[in-house]
Amino acid sequence: MKKLTIAIDGFSSCGKSTLAKDLAKELNYIFVDSGAMYRGIAYFVLQNNLFTNGEPDTVSLIKRLDEITLTFEYNPEKFESDLLLNGITISNEIRKHEVAAIVSKIAVLKEVRSKLVKTQQKLGEFGGIIMDGRDIGTVVFPFADIKFFVTADPTIRAERRYKELVLKDSTITLAAIKANLEERDFIDTTREISPLKKADDAIELDNSNLSREAQLAFALKLINERTIDV
Ligand code: DC
């Protein structure tokens, strides 16, 4: 059977990665979280203290992009891949609030995007891949076999992210998360290069009131219908 390329885009904390992981497991496909790669670059900024007046020093970052190699490595204990920055696992570090606070400012840079889009396209060259992000159906895989655009109510999204983050950082507040999500939505949808938008041929999936299982069932039904067509 043909190995499909499946693109999943949408706002932050909409459950895109959950859907992508569930589908990858079900279909035995590769799962790639492209947001993790942007977070990896933001982590490099923090690690190397590339800041001027409290803001990421994008000029220095761009000069040092060649020093960054991001790879994924399957971790059998977690049943998912770790992200490695120059050979060192940073899967936990990239989920921290400090990274979320600056990542959108890094993701607007055309040099960063072009580096990561190339890596993402290479990962998908043989199909059998599910990638989630903001520009997967529009830029990375414009000819993807199936595209989903996932949405959810903003309050529900903030609560979901809060539940996830508070386990790792008890000082975090729901208000701070809400503000960060709003800021990221704004930057992600209004940036000049590859803004987040629904591809014309994407299927919209609002999962505000859907369980994880119901969301998976919805997507699988569409994929099965599409597989019969291709
Ligand atoms: O999905 P996430 O929250 O982990 O993504 C982190 C940031 O990276 C998000 O603010 C937008 C950016 N991003 C992007 O610009 N393009 C992608 N394909 C994936 C993420």
Tab-separated table of C-alpha atoms and ligand atoms in Angstrom:
chain	number	residue	atom	x	y	z
A	1	MET	CA	0.000	0.000	0.000
A	2	LYS	CA	1.277	3.509	-0.828
A	3	LYS	CA	2.937	5.204	2.153
A	4	LEU	CA	1.195	8.527	2.567
A	5	THR	CA	2.465	11.935	3.592
A	6	ILE	CA	0.159	13.425	6.205
A	7	ALA	CA	0.372	17.089	7.231
A	8	ILE	CA	-1.172	18.384	10.459
A	9	ASP	CA	-1.222	22.127	11.096
A	10	GLY	CA	-2.921	24.320	13.648
A	11	PHE	CA	-2.519	26.696	16.576
A	12	SER	CA	-0.387	25.949	19.651
A	13	SER	CA	-1.773	23.443	22.166
A	14	CYS	CA	-4.535	22.206	19.893
A	15	GLY	CA	-3.612	18.567	20.278
A	16	LYS	CA	-1.837	18.320	16.921
A	17	SER	CA	1.060	16.269	18.263
A	18	THR	CA	-1.287	13.958	20.164
A	19	LEU	CA	-3.209	13.263	16.971
A	20	ALA	CA	0.000	12.894	14.945
A	21	LYS	CA	1.506	10.445	17.465
A	22	ASP	CA	-1.683	8.382	17.651
A	23	LEU	CA	-1.908	8.197	13.853
A	24	ALA	CA	1.776	7.300	13.496
A	25	LYS	CA	1.339	4.442	15.955
A	26	GLU	CA	-1.804	3.210	14.257
A	27	LEU	CA	-0.345	3.379	10.727
A	28	ASN	CA	3.250	2.525	11.668
A	29	TYR	CA	4.490	5.780	10.152
A	30	ILE	CA	7.285	8.159	11.206
A	31	PHE	CA	6.081	11.023	13.411
A	32	VAL	CA	7.878	14.367	13.293
A	33	ASP	CA	7.038	17.263	15.609
A	34	SER	CA	8.354	20.217	13.595
A	35	GLY	CA	7.627	22.640	16.467
A	36	ALA	CA	10.202	20.732	18.531
A	37	MET	CA	12.820	21.725	15.942
A	38	TYR	CA	11.983	25.452	16.279
A	39	ARG	CA	12.097	24.963	20.040
A	40	GLY	CA	15.528	23.314	19.631
A	41	ILE	CA	16.858	26.466	17.993
A	42	ALA	CA	15.280	28.613	20.732
A	43	TYR	CA	17.017	26.381	23.274
A	44	PHE	CA	20.366	27.016	21.516
A	45	VAL	CA	19.719	30.761	22.011
A	46	LEU	CA	19.170	30.213	25.740
A	47	GLN	CA	22.088	27.822	26.103
A	48	ASN	CA	24.473	30.305	24.477
A	49	ASN	CA	22.883	33.346	26.087
A	50	LEU	CA	22.286	35.028	22.732
A	51	PHE	CA	20.309	38.012	24.009
A	52	THR	CA	20.517	41.768	23.564
A	53	ASN	CA	18.424	43.952	25.875
A	54	GLY	CA	16.438	40.908	26.944
A	55	GLU	CA	15.443	39.969	23.396
A	56	PRO	CA	16.904	37.091	21.312
A	57	ASP	CA	19.959	38.346	19.416
A	58	THR	CA	18.832	37.178	15.986
A	59	VAL	CA	21.905	38.522	14.169
A	60	SER	CA	24.235	36.353	16.293
A	61	LEU	CA	21.889	33.388	15.984
A	62	ILE	CA	21.818	33.583	12.190
A	63	LYS	CA	25.635	33.706	12.102
A	64	ARG	CA	25.782	30.573	14.252
A	65	LEU	CA	23.057	28.492	12.552
A	66	ASP	CA	25.652	26.203	10.961
A	67	GLU	CA	26.717	25.113	14.447
A	68	ILE	CA	23.269	23.620	15.006
A	69	THR	CA	22.444	20.042	14.060
A	70	LEU	CA	19.047	18.758	15.119
A	71	THR	CA	18.260	15.059	14.865
A	72	PHE	CA	15.567	12.707	16.126
A	73	GLU	CA	16.415	9.407	17.780
A	74	TYR	CA	13.865	6.779	18.722
A	75	ASN	CA	13.710	6.199	22.476
A	76	PRO	CA	12.259	2.702	23.070
A	77	GLU	CA	11.541	3.486	26.746
A	78	LYS	CA	9.221	6.359	25.829
A	79	PHE	CA	7.939	4.793	22.593
A	80	GLU	CA	8.750	8.085	20.862
A	81	SER	CA	11.695	10.000	19.449
A	82	ASP	CA	13.930	12.336	21.401
A	83	LEU	CA	15.192	15.557	19.855
A	84	LEU	CA	18.967	15.906	19.944
A	85	LEU	CA	20.887	19.158	19.635
A	86	ASN	CA	24.397	18.379	18.434
A	87	GLY	CA	24.075	14.847	19.756
A	88	ILE	CA	22.612	15.714	23.178
A	89	THR	CA	18.996	14.979	24.092
A	90	ILE	CA	16.994	18.142	24.783
A	91	SER	CA	13.455	16.702	24.763
A	92	ASN	CA	12.664	17.911	28.297
A	93	GLU	CA	14.452	21.261	28.040
A	94	ILE	CA	12.499	22.362	24.965
A	95	ARG	CA	9.174	22.017	26.802
A	96	LYS	CA	10.096	24.655	29.395
A	97	HIS	CA	8.333	27.998	29.556
A	98	GLU	CA	11.576	29.949	28.843
A	99	VAL	CA	11.716	28.232	25.466
A	100	ALA	CA	8.005	28.814	24.710
A	101	ALA	CA	8.463	32.476	25.629
A	102	ILE	CA	10.960	33.128	22.796
A	103	VAL	CA	10.321	30.449	20.184
A	104	SER	CA	7.884	32.433	18.009
A	105	LYS	CA	10.438	35.226	17.723
A	106	ILE	CA	12.946	32.686	16.405
A	107	ALA	CA	10.424	31.046	14.057
A	108	VAL	CA	9.882	34.318	12.140
A	109	LEU	CA	13.466	34.264	10.821
A	110	LYS	CA	13.730	33.238	7.188
A	111	GLU	CA	17.201	31.700	7.686
A	112	VAL	CA	15.879	29.514	10.508
A	113	ARG	CA	12.818	28.476	8.501
A	114	SER	CA	14.773	27.617	5.397
A	115	LYS	CA	17.226	25.471	7.393
A	116	LEU	CA	14.426	23.584	9.147
A	117	VAL	CA	12.148	23.208	6.105
A	118	LYS	CA	15.030	21.525	4.222
A	119	THR	CA	15.596	19.076	7.086
A	120	GLN	CA	11.857	18.390	7.328
A	121	GLN	CA	11.512	17.732	3.587
A	122	LYS	CA	14.451	15.316	3.740
A	123	LEU	CA	12.812	13.430	6.621
A	124	GLY	CA	9.689	13.023	4.465
A	125	GLU	CA	11.304	12.107	1.159
A	126	PHE	CA	10.066	8.500	1.223
A	127	GLY	CA	6.546	9.184	2.542
A	128	GLY	CA	5.080	7.183	5.416
A	129	ILE	CA	5.351	10.292	7.573
A	130	ILE	CA	3.084	12.392	9.744
A	131	MET	CA	4.428	15.828	10.504
A	132	ASP	CA	2.734	18.459	12.616
A	133	GLY	CA	3.420	22.193	12.736
A	134	ARG	CA	2.248	25.477	11.256
A	135	ASP	CA	3.360	25.361	7.617
A	136	ILE	CA	3.443	21.649	6.862
A	137	GLY	CA	0.491	21.560	4.442
A	138	THR	CA	1.333	24.941	2.915
A	139	VAL	CA	5.152	24.989	2.624
A	140	VAL	CA	6.908	21.803	3.763
A	141	PHE	CA	4.640	19.286	2.006
A	142	PRO	CA	2.289	21.282	-0.237
A	143	PHE	CA	1.526	18.023	-2.099
A	144	ALA	CA	0.787	16.004	1.039
A	145	ASP	CA	-1.766	13.242	0.487
A	146	ILE	CA	-3.864	14.364	3.452
A	147	LYS	CA	-3.844	17.647	5.357
A	148	PHE	CA	-5.560	18.353	8.657
A	149	PHE	CA	-6.026	21.795	10.166
A	150	VAL	CA	-6.683	21.341	13.891
A	151	THR	CA	-8.440	23.986	15.973
A	152	ALA	CA	-9.828	24.197	19.531
A	153	ASP	CA	-11.375	26.809	21.793
A	154	PRO	CA	-8.605	29.127	23.210
A	155	THR	CA	-9.626	28.594	26.864
A	156	ILE	CA	-9.615	24.826	26.437
A	157	ARG	CA	-6.179	25.046	24.798
A	158	ALA	CA	-4.750	27.093	27.682
A	159	GLU	CA	-6.158	24.675	30.252
A	160	ARG	CA	-4.696	21.703	28.415
A	161	ARG	CA	-1.235	23.303	28.261
A	162	TYR	CA	-1.476	24.338	31.930
A	163	LYS	CA	-2.184	20.752	33.044
A	164	GLU	CA	0.845	19.578	31.087
A	165	LEU	CA	3.269	22.280	32.254
A	166	VAL	CA	2.308	22.530	35.920
A	167	LEU	CA	3.617	18.995	36.446
A	168	LYS	CA	7.078	20.211	35.421
A	169	ASP	CA	6.949	23.741	36.841
A	170	SER	CA	4.629	24.388	39.799
A	171	THR	CA	5.156	28.188	39.604
A	172	ILE	CA	3.462	28.482	36.231
A	173	THR	CA	0.036	30.156	36.112
A	174	LEU	CA	-2.919	29.688	33.782
A	175	ALA	CA	-2.893	33.434	33.050
A	176	ALA	CA	0.764	33.336	31.938
A	177	ILE	CA	0.029	30.410	29.635
A	178	LYS	CA	-3.015	32.118	28.147
A	179	ALA	CA	-0.985	35.266	27.478
A	180	ASN	CA	1.823	33.256	25.888
A	181	LEU	CA	-0.608	31.328	23.645
A	182	GLU	CA	-2.279	34.567	22.525
A	183	GLU	CA	1.076	36.139	21.749
A	184	ARG	CA	2.244	33.055	19.837
A	185	ASP	CA	-1.016	32.833	17.849
A	186	PHE	CA	-0.603	36.459	16.875
A	187	ILE	CA	3.028	36.112	15.805
A	188	ASP	CA	2.463	32.757	14.063
A	189	THR	CA	-0.508	34.000	11.995
A	190	THR	CA	0.818	37.453	11.100
A	191	ARG	CA	4.481	36.755	10.347
A	192	GLU	CA	5.688	37.564	6.865
A	193	ILE	CA	7.186	34.174	5.995
A	194	SER	CA	5.023	31.049	6.038
A	195	PRO	CA	2.324	32.347	8.401
A	196	LEU	CA	0.022	29.786	9.948
A	197	LYS	CA	-2.996	29.380	7.692
A	198	LYS	CA	-5.277	26.590	6.628
A	199	ALA	CA	-4.238	25.096	3.278
A	200	ASP	CA	-7.111	25.281	0.772
A	201	ASP	CA	-7.286	21.495	0.624
A	202	ALA	CA	-6.946	20.868	4.394
A	203	ILE	CA	-9.680	19.192	6.420
A	204	GLU	CA	-10.645	21.237	9.481
A	205	LEU	CA	-10.856	19.348	12.777
A	206	ASP	CA	-12.178	21.236	15.828
A	207	ASN	CA	-11.349	19.012	18.785
A	208	SER	CA	-12.655	21.289	21.592
A	209	ASN	CA	-15.177	18.651	22.583
A	210	LEU	CA	-13.588	15.538	21.160
A	211	SER	CA	-11.812	12.899	23.203
A	212	ARG	CA	-8.409	11.692	22.053
A	213	GLU	CA	-10.029	8.486	20.794
A	214	ALA	CA	-12.804	10.305	18.924
A	215	GLN	CA	-10.281	12.598	17.246
A	216	LEU	CA	-8.200	9.604	16.149
A	217	ALA	CA	-11.257	7.770	14.830
A	218	PHE	CA	-12.322	10.841	12.808
A	219	ALA	CA	-8.871	11.169	11.218
A	220	LEU	CA	-8.477	7.447	10.529
A	221	LYS	CA	-11.840	7.280	8.791
A	222	LEU	CA	-10.796	10.072	6.423
A	223	ILE	CA	-7.379	8.535	5.824
A	224	ASN	CA	-8.931	5.165	5.014
A	225	GLU	CA	-11.343	6.789	2.562
A	226	ARG	CA	-8.453	8.677	0.965
A	227	THR	CA	-6.230	5.567	0.818
A	228	ILE	CA	-8.874	3.830	-1.236
A	229	ASP	CA	-8.819	6.765	-3.685
A	230	VAL	CA	-4.995	6.964	-4.171
B	1	DC	O1	3.980	23.386	18.097
B	1	DC	P1	4.859	24.135	19.096
B	1	DC	O2	4.080	24.966	20.070
B	1	DC	O3	5.832	23.231	19.774
B	1	DC	O4	5.704	25.155	18.189
B	1	DC	C1	6.650	26.014	18.737
B	1	DC	C2	6.726	27.292	17.915
B	1	DC	O5	7.357	27.010	16.666
B	1	DC	C3	5.401	27.966	17.602
B	1	DC	O6	5.263	29.184	18.304
B	1	DC	C4	5.433	28.261	16.129
B	1	DC	C5	6.684	27.656	15.605
B	1	DC	N1	6.475	26.696	14.513
B	1	DC	C6	6.517	27.170	13.236
B	1	DC	O7	6.649	28.371	13.026
B	1	DC	N2	6.419	26.305	12.188
B	1	DC	C7	6.249	24.997	12.404
B	1	DC	N3	6.153	24.157	11.364
B	1	DC	C8	6.170	24.490	13.724
B	1	DC	C9	6.267	25.376	14.764
